[in-house]
Amino acid sequence: MPGRRTRTWAGTLATALTTALTAAALGLSGAGQASAADVNNARNPGFESGLTDWTCSAGSGAAVSSPVRSGSAALKATPAGQDNAKCVQMVAVKPTVSGATGYNAYRGALRHRPAKQESTEAPSRGAVGIGRGHTSECANGRTSTSYATHHARPGHLQYSAGLGGYTVNQFKADIRAKQAAGKKVIVSVGGERGTVAVNDATSAANFANSVYSLMQTYGFDGVDIDLENGLNATYMTQALRSLSAKAGPSMVLTMAPQTIDMQSTSNAYFQTALNVKDILTVVNMQYYNSGSMLGCDGRVYSQGSVDFLTALACIQLEGGLSPSQVGLGLPASTRGAGSGYVSPSVVSAALDCLTRGTNCGSFKPSRTYPDLRGAMTWSTNWDALAGNAWSNSVGPKVHGLP
């Protein structure tokens, strides 16, 4: 089990957002008749023609002239209610051609495209971790890591950083610079639509070998498990233990489950966390984009309140995880998630409640957990766009905990 570590500022755990809702240079997908020039290429990729060829959910998208990463325009999409502001284009793809895929498509993972049309979204995800221990920080001011996604071989992951005018050598140099500053940089596996199948011994070995290869190639300190489409506890445990044996005791292992995944120790995600407890760094459950959930007292709590945070964290704290392995994951702003945003003051109140027994809502834990690990936010990019209000508030709170 990881021991208690010196309190240090941490930054991005694993971000797939390179520029906030800028979709220029994305090789996305599309429908309808396509000319030869459109194969494997998005039409109007830089949004110079507004939203022509793009469809945004709930009318959430708009082409803007500032801020832009390159060219003269960019995409701005604002989620509201349960909508998560997806902007999609369908394009024809050529069979067996390698291309970029994932939320951060121009720094995404390579795979062989099938003989069909695909749909991908403009990037909209990332994470910032503020904890009392080694997590990671933004590798270059835009992004720390992207999501690694699966290859044709089950469990095997591929990742490429040398895309979009940002070279592999620059990426490696940025990682080394952050590590020299005392930060940890990890690669995240999965995401909302990332499916990685580790369901047998072969795929478990493929997973461990490919992640370790990425760690050696880029210098990653570890891996974040963000599988939101199910996992097999037996074989994911096998894969993570194999990876740990290869990487050694300094490997960082984090998880970012959804609330439903941690409702009971019988759930596969929770089982996996307990199975690898001795090598697990932290679980940053996502307390957002969630329906109402049960707390450890058996009562139902709705997201968006201090009780939702404390009563659900209690399940993990009383279910077998060490307090030093539990973090609270919240959106950095109302734009960071479709639902579940709470102000930094609510996050701070939850931290006080869990560690000191003060500032609680109607739910008050039966005991305190002074070694609670900290908090995570989605994402560093959204936080920056909001003037770093989240990290400026929650950061000092975390570092002032008992």
Short mmCIF file of C-alpha atoms in Angstrom, two decimals:
data_model
loop_
_atom_site.label_atom_id
_atom_site.label_comp_id
_atom_site.label_asym_id
_atom_site.label_seq_id
_atom_site.Cartn_x
_atom_site.Cartn_y
_atom_site.Cartn_z
CA MET A 1 0.00 0.00 0.00
CA PRO A 2 1.39 3.44 -0.81
CA GLY A 3 2.58 5.27 2.25
CA ARG A 4 1.71 8.84 3.07
CA ARG A 5 3.77 11.18 0.95
CA THR A 6 4.95 14.75 1.19
CA ARG A 7 2.29 17.20 0.09
CA THR A 8 3.09 18.60 -3.31
CA TRP A 9 1.19 20.53 -5.95
CA ALA A 10 -0.02 18.21 -8.61
CA GLY A 11 -1.45 18.93 -11.99
CA THR A 12 -2.93 16.99 -14.84
CA LEU A 13 -3.42 13.28 -14.25
CA ALA A 14 -4.39 12.42 -17.79
CA THR A 15 -5.81 14.87 -20.25
CA ALA A 16 -7.18 14.30 -23.68
CA LEU A 17 -7.91 17.94 -24.34
CA THR A 18 -5.19 19.71 -26.30
CA THR A 19 -6.91 23.03 -26.89
CA ALA A 20 -10.22 23.82 -25.29
CA LEU A 21 -12.83 22.66 -27.77
CA THR A 22 -10.63 23.39 -30.78
CA ALA A 23 -11.26 20.75 -33.40
CA ALA A 24 -8.95 22.00 -36.16
CA ALA A 25 -6.66 19.30 -37.51
CA LEU A 26 -8.89 16.48 -36.32
CA GLY A 27 -9.25 13.57 -38.71
CA LEU A 28 -12.89 12.92 -37.90
CA SER A 29 -15.59 10.91 -39.61
CA GLY A 30 -18.69 11.61 -41.83
CA ALA A 31 -21.75 10.52 -43.74
CA GLY A 32 -23.10 10.97 -47.18
CA GLN A 33 -21.29 10.95 -50.49
CA ALA A 34 -17.63 11.88 -50.23
CA SER A 35 -15.21 12.86 -52.95
CA ALA A 36 -11.79 11.21 -53.20
CA ALA A 37 -10.31 14.16 -51.35
CA ASP A 38 -12.73 13.59 -48.47
CA VAL A 39 -11.62 10.01 -47.76
CA ASN A 40 -9.84 9.88 -44.38
CA ASN A 41 -10.25 13.65 -44.10
CA ALA A 42 -12.78 15.87 -42.38
CA ARG A 43 -14.47 18.57 -44.39
CA ASN A 44 -14.15 22.09 -43.00
CA PRO A 45 -11.77 20.82 -40.27
CA GLY A 46 -10.73 24.32 -39.21
CA PHE A 47 -14.28 25.72 -38.96
CA GLU A 48 -13.44 28.57 -41.34
CA SER A 49 -16.86 27.91 -42.93
CA GLY A 50 -18.66 27.96 -39.62
CA LEU A 51 -20.34 24.69 -38.70
CA THR A 52 -20.77 23.53 -42.29
CA ASP A 53 -20.51 19.69 -42.38
CA TRP A 54 -20.70 19.51 -38.57
CA THR A 55 -23.61 18.59 -36.30
CA CYS A 56 -23.60 19.70 -32.65
CA SER A 57 -25.88 18.26 -29.99
CA ALA A 58 -28.61 20.51 -28.61
CA GLY A 59 -27.37 23.43 -30.71
CA SER A 60 -24.34 23.67 -28.44
CA GLY A 61 -21.68 24.51 -31.04
CA ALA A 62 -20.46 27.74 -32.59
CA ALA A 63 -17.49 28.72 -34.75
CA VAL A 64 -15.41 31.45 -33.11
CA SER A 65 -12.43 33.55 -34.14
CA SER A 66 -10.83 33.52 -30.68
CA PRO A 67 -9.24 31.66 -29.05
CA VAL A 68 -7.78 29.54 -31.85
CA ARG A 69 -4.85 27.17 -31.94
CA SER A 70 -4.14 27.59 -35.65
CA GLY A 71 -5.92 29.08 -38.64
CA SER A 72 -8.63 31.68 -38.27
CA ALA A 73 -11.40 29.79 -36.49
CA ALA A 74 -12.13 27.20 -33.84
CA LEU A 75 -15.04 25.33 -32.33
CA LYS A 76 -16.69 26.46 -29.12
CA ALA A 77 -19.31 24.19 -27.60
CA THR A 78 -21.14 24.82 -24.35
CA PRO A 79 -22.87 21.91 -22.55
CA ALA A 80 -26.13 22.51 -20.73
CA GLY A 81 -28.24 20.25 -18.55
CA GLN A 82 -27.61 16.61 -19.47
CA ASP A 83 -26.10 17.53 -22.85
CA ASN A 84 -22.32 17.12 -23.16
CA ALA A 85 -21.81 19.35 -26.21
CA LYS A 86 -20.76 16.82 -28.83
CA CYS A 87 -19.93 18.08 -32.30
CA VAL A 88 -19.70 15.31 -34.87
CA GLN A 89 -18.90 14.87 -38.56
CA MET A 90 -19.09 11.68 -40.56
CA VAL A 91 -16.39 11.03 -43.15
CA ALA A 92 -15.53 8.05 -45.28
CA VAL A 93 -12.47 6.07 -44.17
CA LYS A 94 -10.28 3.88 -46.29
CA PRO A 95 -9.82 0.27 -45.13
CA THR A 96 -6.45 -0.70 -43.55
CA VAL A 97 -5.21 2.89 -43.38
CA SER A 98 -3.62 3.88 -40.07
CA GLY A 99 -4.96 7.10 -38.63
CA ALA A 100 -5.52 8.99 -35.42
CA THR A 101 -8.46 8.18 -33.23
CA GLY A 102 -9.73 9.13 -29.80
CA TYR A 103 -10.87 12.35 -28.14
CA ASN A 104 -7.54 14.00 -28.81
CA ALA A 105 -7.41 12.84 -32.39
CA TYR A 106 -4.29 14.68 -33.48
CA ARG A 107 -2.49 13.27 -30.51
CA GLY A 108 -4.45 10.07 -30.39
CA ALA A 109 -3.77 6.40 -30.81
CA LEU A 110 -3.01 4.69 -34.10
CA ARG A 111 -5.08 1.80 -35.28
CA HIS A 112 -6.15 0.22 -38.55
CA ARG A 113 -9.45 1.68 -39.68
CA PRO A 114 -12.15 -0.76 -40.76
CA ALA A 115 -14.01 -0.61 -44.04
CA LYS A 116 -16.83 1.52 -42.68
CA GLN A 117 -17.64 5.05 -41.68
CA GLU A 118 -16.83 6.27 -38.20
CA SER A 119 -17.84 9.10 -35.94
CA THR A 120 -15.60 10.86 -33.46
CA GLU A 121 -16.11 13.94 -31.36
CA ALA A 122 -14.27 17.16 -30.82
CA PRO A 123 -12.04 16.73 -27.76
CA SER A 124 -13.61 17.67 -24.47
CA ARG A 125 -11.93 15.78 -21.67
CA GLY A 126 -8.99 16.17 -19.31
CA ALA A 127 -8.09 16.02 -15.64
CA VAL A 128 -6.20 17.90 -12.99
CA GLY A 129 -5.19 16.18 -9.78
CA ILE A 130 -4.47 18.00 -6.57
CA GLY A 131 -3.34 15.50 -4.02
CA ARG A 132 -0.93 14.82 -1.26
CA GLY A 133 1.31 12.57 -3.25
CA HIS A 134 2.81 11.95 -6.62
CA THR A 135 0.42 12.60 -9.42
CA SER A 136 1.16 14.26 -12.71
CA GLU A 137 1.04 17.67 -14.27
CA CYS A 138 0.45 19.21 -17.66
CA ALA A 139 3.28 18.02 -19.86
CA ASN A 140 3.40 21.03 -22.11
CA GLY A 141 0.91 23.71 -21.23
CA ARG A 142 -1.68 22.11 -23.51
CA THR A 143 -1.81 18.48 -22.55
CA SER A 144 -0.14 15.96 -20.33
CA THR A 145 -1.16 12.71 -21.92
CA SER A 146 -3.85 11.48 -24.25
CA TYR A 147 -5.84 8.29 -24.14
CA ALA A 148 -4.19 5.12 -25.37
CA THR A 149 -6.70 2.96 -27.20
CA HIS A 150 -6.89 -0.59 -28.37
CA HIS A 151 -5.26 -2.23 -31.38
CA ALA A 152 -6.49 -5.16 -33.46
CA ARG A 153 -4.97 -7.50 -30.86
CA PRO A 154 -7.22 -7.67 -27.77
CA GLY A 155 -5.74 -5.78 -24.85
CA HIS A 156 -2.90 -4.30 -26.90
CA LEU A 157 -2.65 -0.50 -26.76
CA GLN A 158 -1.11 2.01 -29.14
CA TYR A 159 -0.37 5.67 -28.64
CA SER A 160 1.24 8.40 -30.72
CA ALA A 161 2.30 11.87 -29.59
CA GLY A 162 3.97 12.98 -32.81
CA LEU A 163 0.94 14.54 -34.47
CA GLY A 164 -0.48 18.00 -35.09
CA GLY A 165 2.88 19.75 -35.39
CA TYR A 166 4.03 18.50 -31.98
CA THR A 167 6.90 16.04 -32.28
CA VAL A 168 7.58 12.92 -30.28
CA ASN A 169 10.89 14.38 -29.12
CA GLN A 170 9.14 17.53 -27.88
CA PHE A 171 6.64 15.40 -26.02
CA LYS A 172 9.37 13.34 -24.38
CA ALA A 173 11.26 16.50 -23.44
CA ASP A 174 8.14 17.96 -21.84
CA ILE A 175 7.63 14.80 -19.82
CA ARG A 176 11.24 14.88 -18.61
CA ALA A 177 10.89 18.54 -17.65
CA LYS A 178 7.84 17.83 -15.52
CA GLN A 179 9.55 14.86 -13.91
CA ALA A 180 12.57 17.04 -13.14
CA ALA A 181 10.15 19.38 -11.36
CA GLY A 182 8.96 16.50 -9.18
CA LYS A 183 5.79 15.63 -11.11
CA LYS A 184 4.52 12.30 -12.35
CA VAL A 185 3.18 11.88 -15.88
CA ILE A 186 0.95 8.93 -16.68
CA VAL A 187 -0.95 7.62 -19.69
CA SER A 188 -4.69 7.09 -19.41
CA VAL A 189 -6.48 4.09 -20.86
CA GLY A 190 -10.08 4.29 -22.00
CA GLY A 191 -12.33 7.33 -21.69
CA GLU A 192 -16.05 7.65 -22.30
CA ARG A 193 -15.98 5.80 -25.61
CA GLY A 194 -12.67 4.00 -25.31
CA THR A 195 -13.19 0.24 -25.19
CA VAL A 196 -10.27 -1.95 -24.16
CA ALA A 197 -11.06 -5.64 -23.82
CA VAL A 198 -8.98 -7.55 -21.27
CA ASN A 199 -11.00 -10.72 -20.87
CA ASP A 200 -8.47 -13.56 -20.91
CA ALA A 201 -4.83 -14.34 -20.15
CA THR A 202 -3.66 -13.42 -23.65
CA SER A 203 -5.28 -9.98 -23.66
CA ALA A 204 -4.01 -9.39 -20.10
CA ALA A 205 -0.47 -10.09 -21.28
CA ASN A 206 -0.97 -7.85 -24.33
CA PHE A 207 -2.18 -5.05 -22.07
CA ALA A 208 0.74 -5.30 -19.66
CA ASN A 209 3.34 -5.58 -22.40
CA SER A 210 1.98 -2.71 -24.49
CA VAL A 211 1.54 -0.31 -21.55
CA TYR A 212 5.04 -1.10 -20.32
CA SER A 213 6.34 -0.45 -23.83
CA LEU A 214 4.64 2.97 -23.80
CA MET A 215 6.19 3.73 -20.42
CA GLN A 216 9.63 2.88 -21.76
CA THR A 217 9.15 4.74 -25.03
CA TYR A 218 7.81 8.01 -23.65
CA GLY A 219 8.94 7.91 -20.05
CA PHE A 220 5.48 7.65 -18.48
CA ASP A 221 5.53 6.97 -14.73
CA GLY A 222 2.46 4.79 -14.81
CA VAL A 223 -1.08 4.30 -16.02
CA ASP A 224 -4.58 5.58 -15.29
CA ILE A 225 -7.45 3.12 -15.74
CA ASP A 226 -10.47 5.05 -17.05
CA LEU A 227 -12.48 2.20 -18.55
CA GLU A 228 -16.08 3.37 -18.61
CA ASN A 229 -17.52 0.51 -20.62
CA GLY A 230 -16.90 -2.36 -18.24
CA LEU A 231 -13.92 -4.47 -17.25
CA ASN A 232 -13.13 -8.00 -16.13
CA ALA A 233 -11.80 -7.88 -12.58
CA THR A 234 -9.92 -11.17 -12.82
CA TYR A 235 -7.95 -10.40 -15.95
CA MET A 236 -7.51 -6.67 -15.37
CA THR A 237 -5.99 -7.58 -12.02
CA GLN A 238 -3.72 -10.04 -13.79
CA ALA A 239 -2.71 -7.39 -16.32
CA LEU A 240 -1.96 -4.73 -13.70
CA ARG A 241 0.07 -7.11 -11.55
CA SER A 242 2.09 -8.16 -14.58
CA LEU A 243 2.66 -4.51 -15.48
CA SER A 244 3.72 -3.72 -11.91
CA ALA A 245 6.20 -6.58 -11.95
CA LYS A 246 7.76 -5.15 -15.10
CA ALA A 247 7.72 -1.48 -14.05
CA GLY A 248 8.71 -1.90 -10.42
CA PRO A 249 7.45 -0.41 -7.15
CA SER A 250 7.68 3.20 -8.34
CA MET A 251 4.88 2.73 -10.90
CA VAL A 252 1.92 5.08 -10.45
CA LEU A 253 -1.45 3.34 -10.76
CA THR A 254 -4.60 5.45 -10.69
CA MET A 255 -8.24 4.79 -11.51
CA ALA A 256 -11.11 7.08 -12.52
CA PRO A 257 -14.31 5.04 -12.16
CA GLN A 258 -17.84 6.35 -12.54
CA THR A 259 -20.08 6.50 -9.47
CA ILE A 260 -22.00 3.36 -10.46
CA ASP A 261 -18.73 1.41 -10.56
CA MET A 262 -18.01 2.00 -6.86
CA GLN A 263 -21.44 1.46 -5.30
CA SER A 264 -20.50 -1.98 -4.00
CA THR A 265 -17.39 -4.07 -3.46
CA SER A 266 -19.06 -6.68 -5.67
CA ASN A 267 -18.74 -4.39 -8.70
CA ALA A 268 -15.89 -5.34 -11.03
CA TYR A 269 -14.17 -1.94 -10.84
CA PHE A 270 -14.25 -1.92 -7.03
CA GLN A 271 -13.07 -5.54 -6.99
CA THR A 272 -10.14 -4.62 -9.20
CA ALA A 273 -9.16 -1.70 -6.97
CA LEU A 274 -9.19 -3.97 -3.92
CA ASN A 275 -7.33 -6.72 -5.76
CA VAL A 276 -4.44 -4.35 -6.52
CA LYS A 277 -4.65 -2.34 -3.31
CA ASP A 278 -0.99 -2.96 -2.49
CA ILE A 279 0.15 -1.30 -5.76
CA LEU A 280 -2.70 1.23 -6.14
CA THR A 281 -1.89 4.94 -5.83
CA VAL A 282 -5.32 6.58 -5.86
CA VAL A 283 -8.92 6.16 -7.04
CA ASN A 284 -10.40 9.45 -8.26
CA MET A 285 -14.07 8.58 -8.74
CA GLN A 286 -15.99 10.90 -11.08
CA TYR A 287 -18.70 12.57 -8.97
CA TYR A 288 -20.36 14.04 -12.06
CA ASN A 289 -22.45 13.03 -15.08
CA SER A 290 -24.15 10.73 -12.61
CA GLY A 291 -27.66 9.99 -11.52
CA SER A 292 -28.65 9.72 -7.88
CA MET A 293 -26.67 7.11 -5.96
CA LEU A 294 -26.70 5.35 -2.63
CA GLY A 295 -24.43 6.55 0.14
CA CYS A 296 -22.75 4.29 2.67
CA ASP A 297 -25.75 4.81 4.97
CA GLY A 298 -28.13 3.31 2.40
CA ARG A 299 -29.82 6.63 1.65
CA VAL A 300 -30.17 8.08 -1.84
CA TYR A 301 -28.20 11.25 -2.64
CA SER A 302 -28.34 13.47 -5.71
CA GLN A 303 -25.22 14.84 -7.36
CA GLY A 304 -24.31 18.46 -6.86
CA SER A 305 -24.18 18.52 -3.06
CA VAL A 306 -21.63 18.03 -0.30
CA ASP A 307 -23.62 15.00 0.88
CA PHE A 308 -23.23 13.33 -2.52
CA LEU A 309 -19.45 13.64 -2.22
CA THR A 310 -19.08 12.55 1.38
CA ALA A 311 -21.67 9.76 1.48
CA LEU A 312 -20.31 8.14 -1.69
CA ALA A 313 -16.67 8.55 -0.66
CA CYS A 314 -17.61 6.78 2.55
CA ILE A 315 -18.38 3.62 0.55
CA GLN A 316 -14.79 3.43 -0.66
CA LEU A 317 -13.32 4.45 2.68
CA GLU A 318 -15.31 1.82 4.56
CA GLY A 319 -15.15 -0.72 1.72
CA GLY A 320 -11.47 -1.53 2.01
CA LEU A 321 -9.48 1.26 0.38
CA SER A 322 -7.02 3.24 2.44
CA PRO A 323 -7.95 6.93 2.88
CA SER A 324 -4.66 7.73 1.13
CA GLN A 325 -6.07 5.94 -1.92
CA VAL A 326 -9.30 7.95 -2.18
CA GLY A 327 -9.68 11.23 -4.08
CA LEU A 328 -12.72 13.29 -5.07
CA GLY A 329 -13.18 13.94 -8.80
CA LEU A 330 -15.23 17.01 -9.81
CA PRO A 331 -15.60 19.29 -12.88
CA ALA A 332 -13.51 22.47 -12.89
CA SER A 333 -16.44 24.55 -14.13
CA THR A 334 -19.99 24.20 -15.43
CA ARG A 335 -18.44 23.65 -18.86
CA GLY A 336 -16.38 20.70 -17.67
CA ALA A 337 -19.26 18.21 -17.53
CA GLY A 338 -22.87 17.83 -18.52
CA SER A 339 -23.96 17.72 -14.88
CA GLY A 340 -22.61 17.44 -11.37
CA TYR A 341 -20.64 20.67 -11.09
CA VAL A 342 -20.25 22.05 -7.57
CA SER A 343 -18.37 25.17 -6.56
CA PRO A 344 -14.85 24.78 -5.15
CA SER A 345 -16.25 25.75 -1.75
CA VAL A 346 -18.41 22.60 -1.78
CA VAL A 347 -15.37 20.47 -2.62
CA SER A 348 -13.50 22.10 0.26
CA ALA A 349 -16.44 21.48 2.59
CA ALA A 350 -16.45 17.79 1.62
CA LEU A 351 -12.73 17.55 2.33
CA ASP A 352 -13.27 19.16 5.73
CA CYS A 353 -16.15 16.82 6.50
CA LEU A 354 -14.20 13.68 5.63
CA THR A 355 -10.93 14.67 7.28
CA ARG A 356 -12.09 16.75 10.26
CA GLY A 357 -15.80 16.10 10.68
CA THR A 358 -16.63 19.78 10.07
CA ASN A 359 -18.65 21.58 7.36
CA CYS A 360 -20.73 18.46 6.69
CA GLY A 361 -24.21 18.53 5.24
CA SER A 362 -26.96 16.22 6.48
CA PHE A 363 -24.60 13.25 6.17
CA LYS A 364 -21.78 13.03 8.68
CA PRO A 365 -19.41 10.05 8.56
CA SER A 366 -19.10 7.94 11.70
CA ARG A 367 -15.39 8.68 11.80
CA THR A 368 -12.89 10.96 10.08
CA TYR A 369 -10.21 10.12 7.53
CA PRO A 370 -7.32 12.59 8.02
CA ASP A 371 -5.16 10.79 5.44
CA LEU A 372 -7.66 11.33 2.58
CA ARG A 373 -5.64 11.66 -0.62
CA GLY A 374 -7.06 14.82 -2.19
CA ALA A 375 -9.13 15.87 -5.18
CA MET A 376 -9.15 15.68 -8.97
CA THR A 377 -10.86 17.98 -11.46
CA TRP A 378 -11.92 17.57 -15.08
CA SER A 379 -9.92 19.37 -16.48
CA THR A 380 -6.85 21.57 -16.36
CA ASN A 381 -8.03 23.24 -19.56
CA TRP A 382 -11.48 24.07 -18.21
CA ASP A 383 -9.86 25.30 -15.00
CA ALA A 384 -7.55 27.60 -16.95
CA LEU A 385 -10.47 28.98 -18.96
CA ALA A 386 -12.22 29.73 -15.67
CA GLY A 387 -9.21 31.62 -14.33
CA ASN A 388 -7.85 28.62 -12.39
CA ALA A 389 -10.57 29.19 -9.81
CA TRP A 390 -10.80 25.50 -8.93
CA SER A 391 -7.11 24.81 -8.35
CA ASN A 392 -6.55 28.15 -6.63
CA SER A 393 -9.26 27.29 -4.12
CA VAL A 394 -9.07 23.52 -3.70
CA GLY A 395 -5.27 23.33 -3.91
CA PRO A 396 -4.55 25.23 -0.70
CA LYS A 397 -7.36 23.31 1.02
CA VAL A 398 -5.78 19.96 0.13
CA HIS A 399 -2.35 21.04 1.26
CA GLY A 400 -3.75 22.32 4.51
CA LEU A 401 -5.46 19.06 5.42
CA PRO A 402 -4.41 17.24 8.60
#
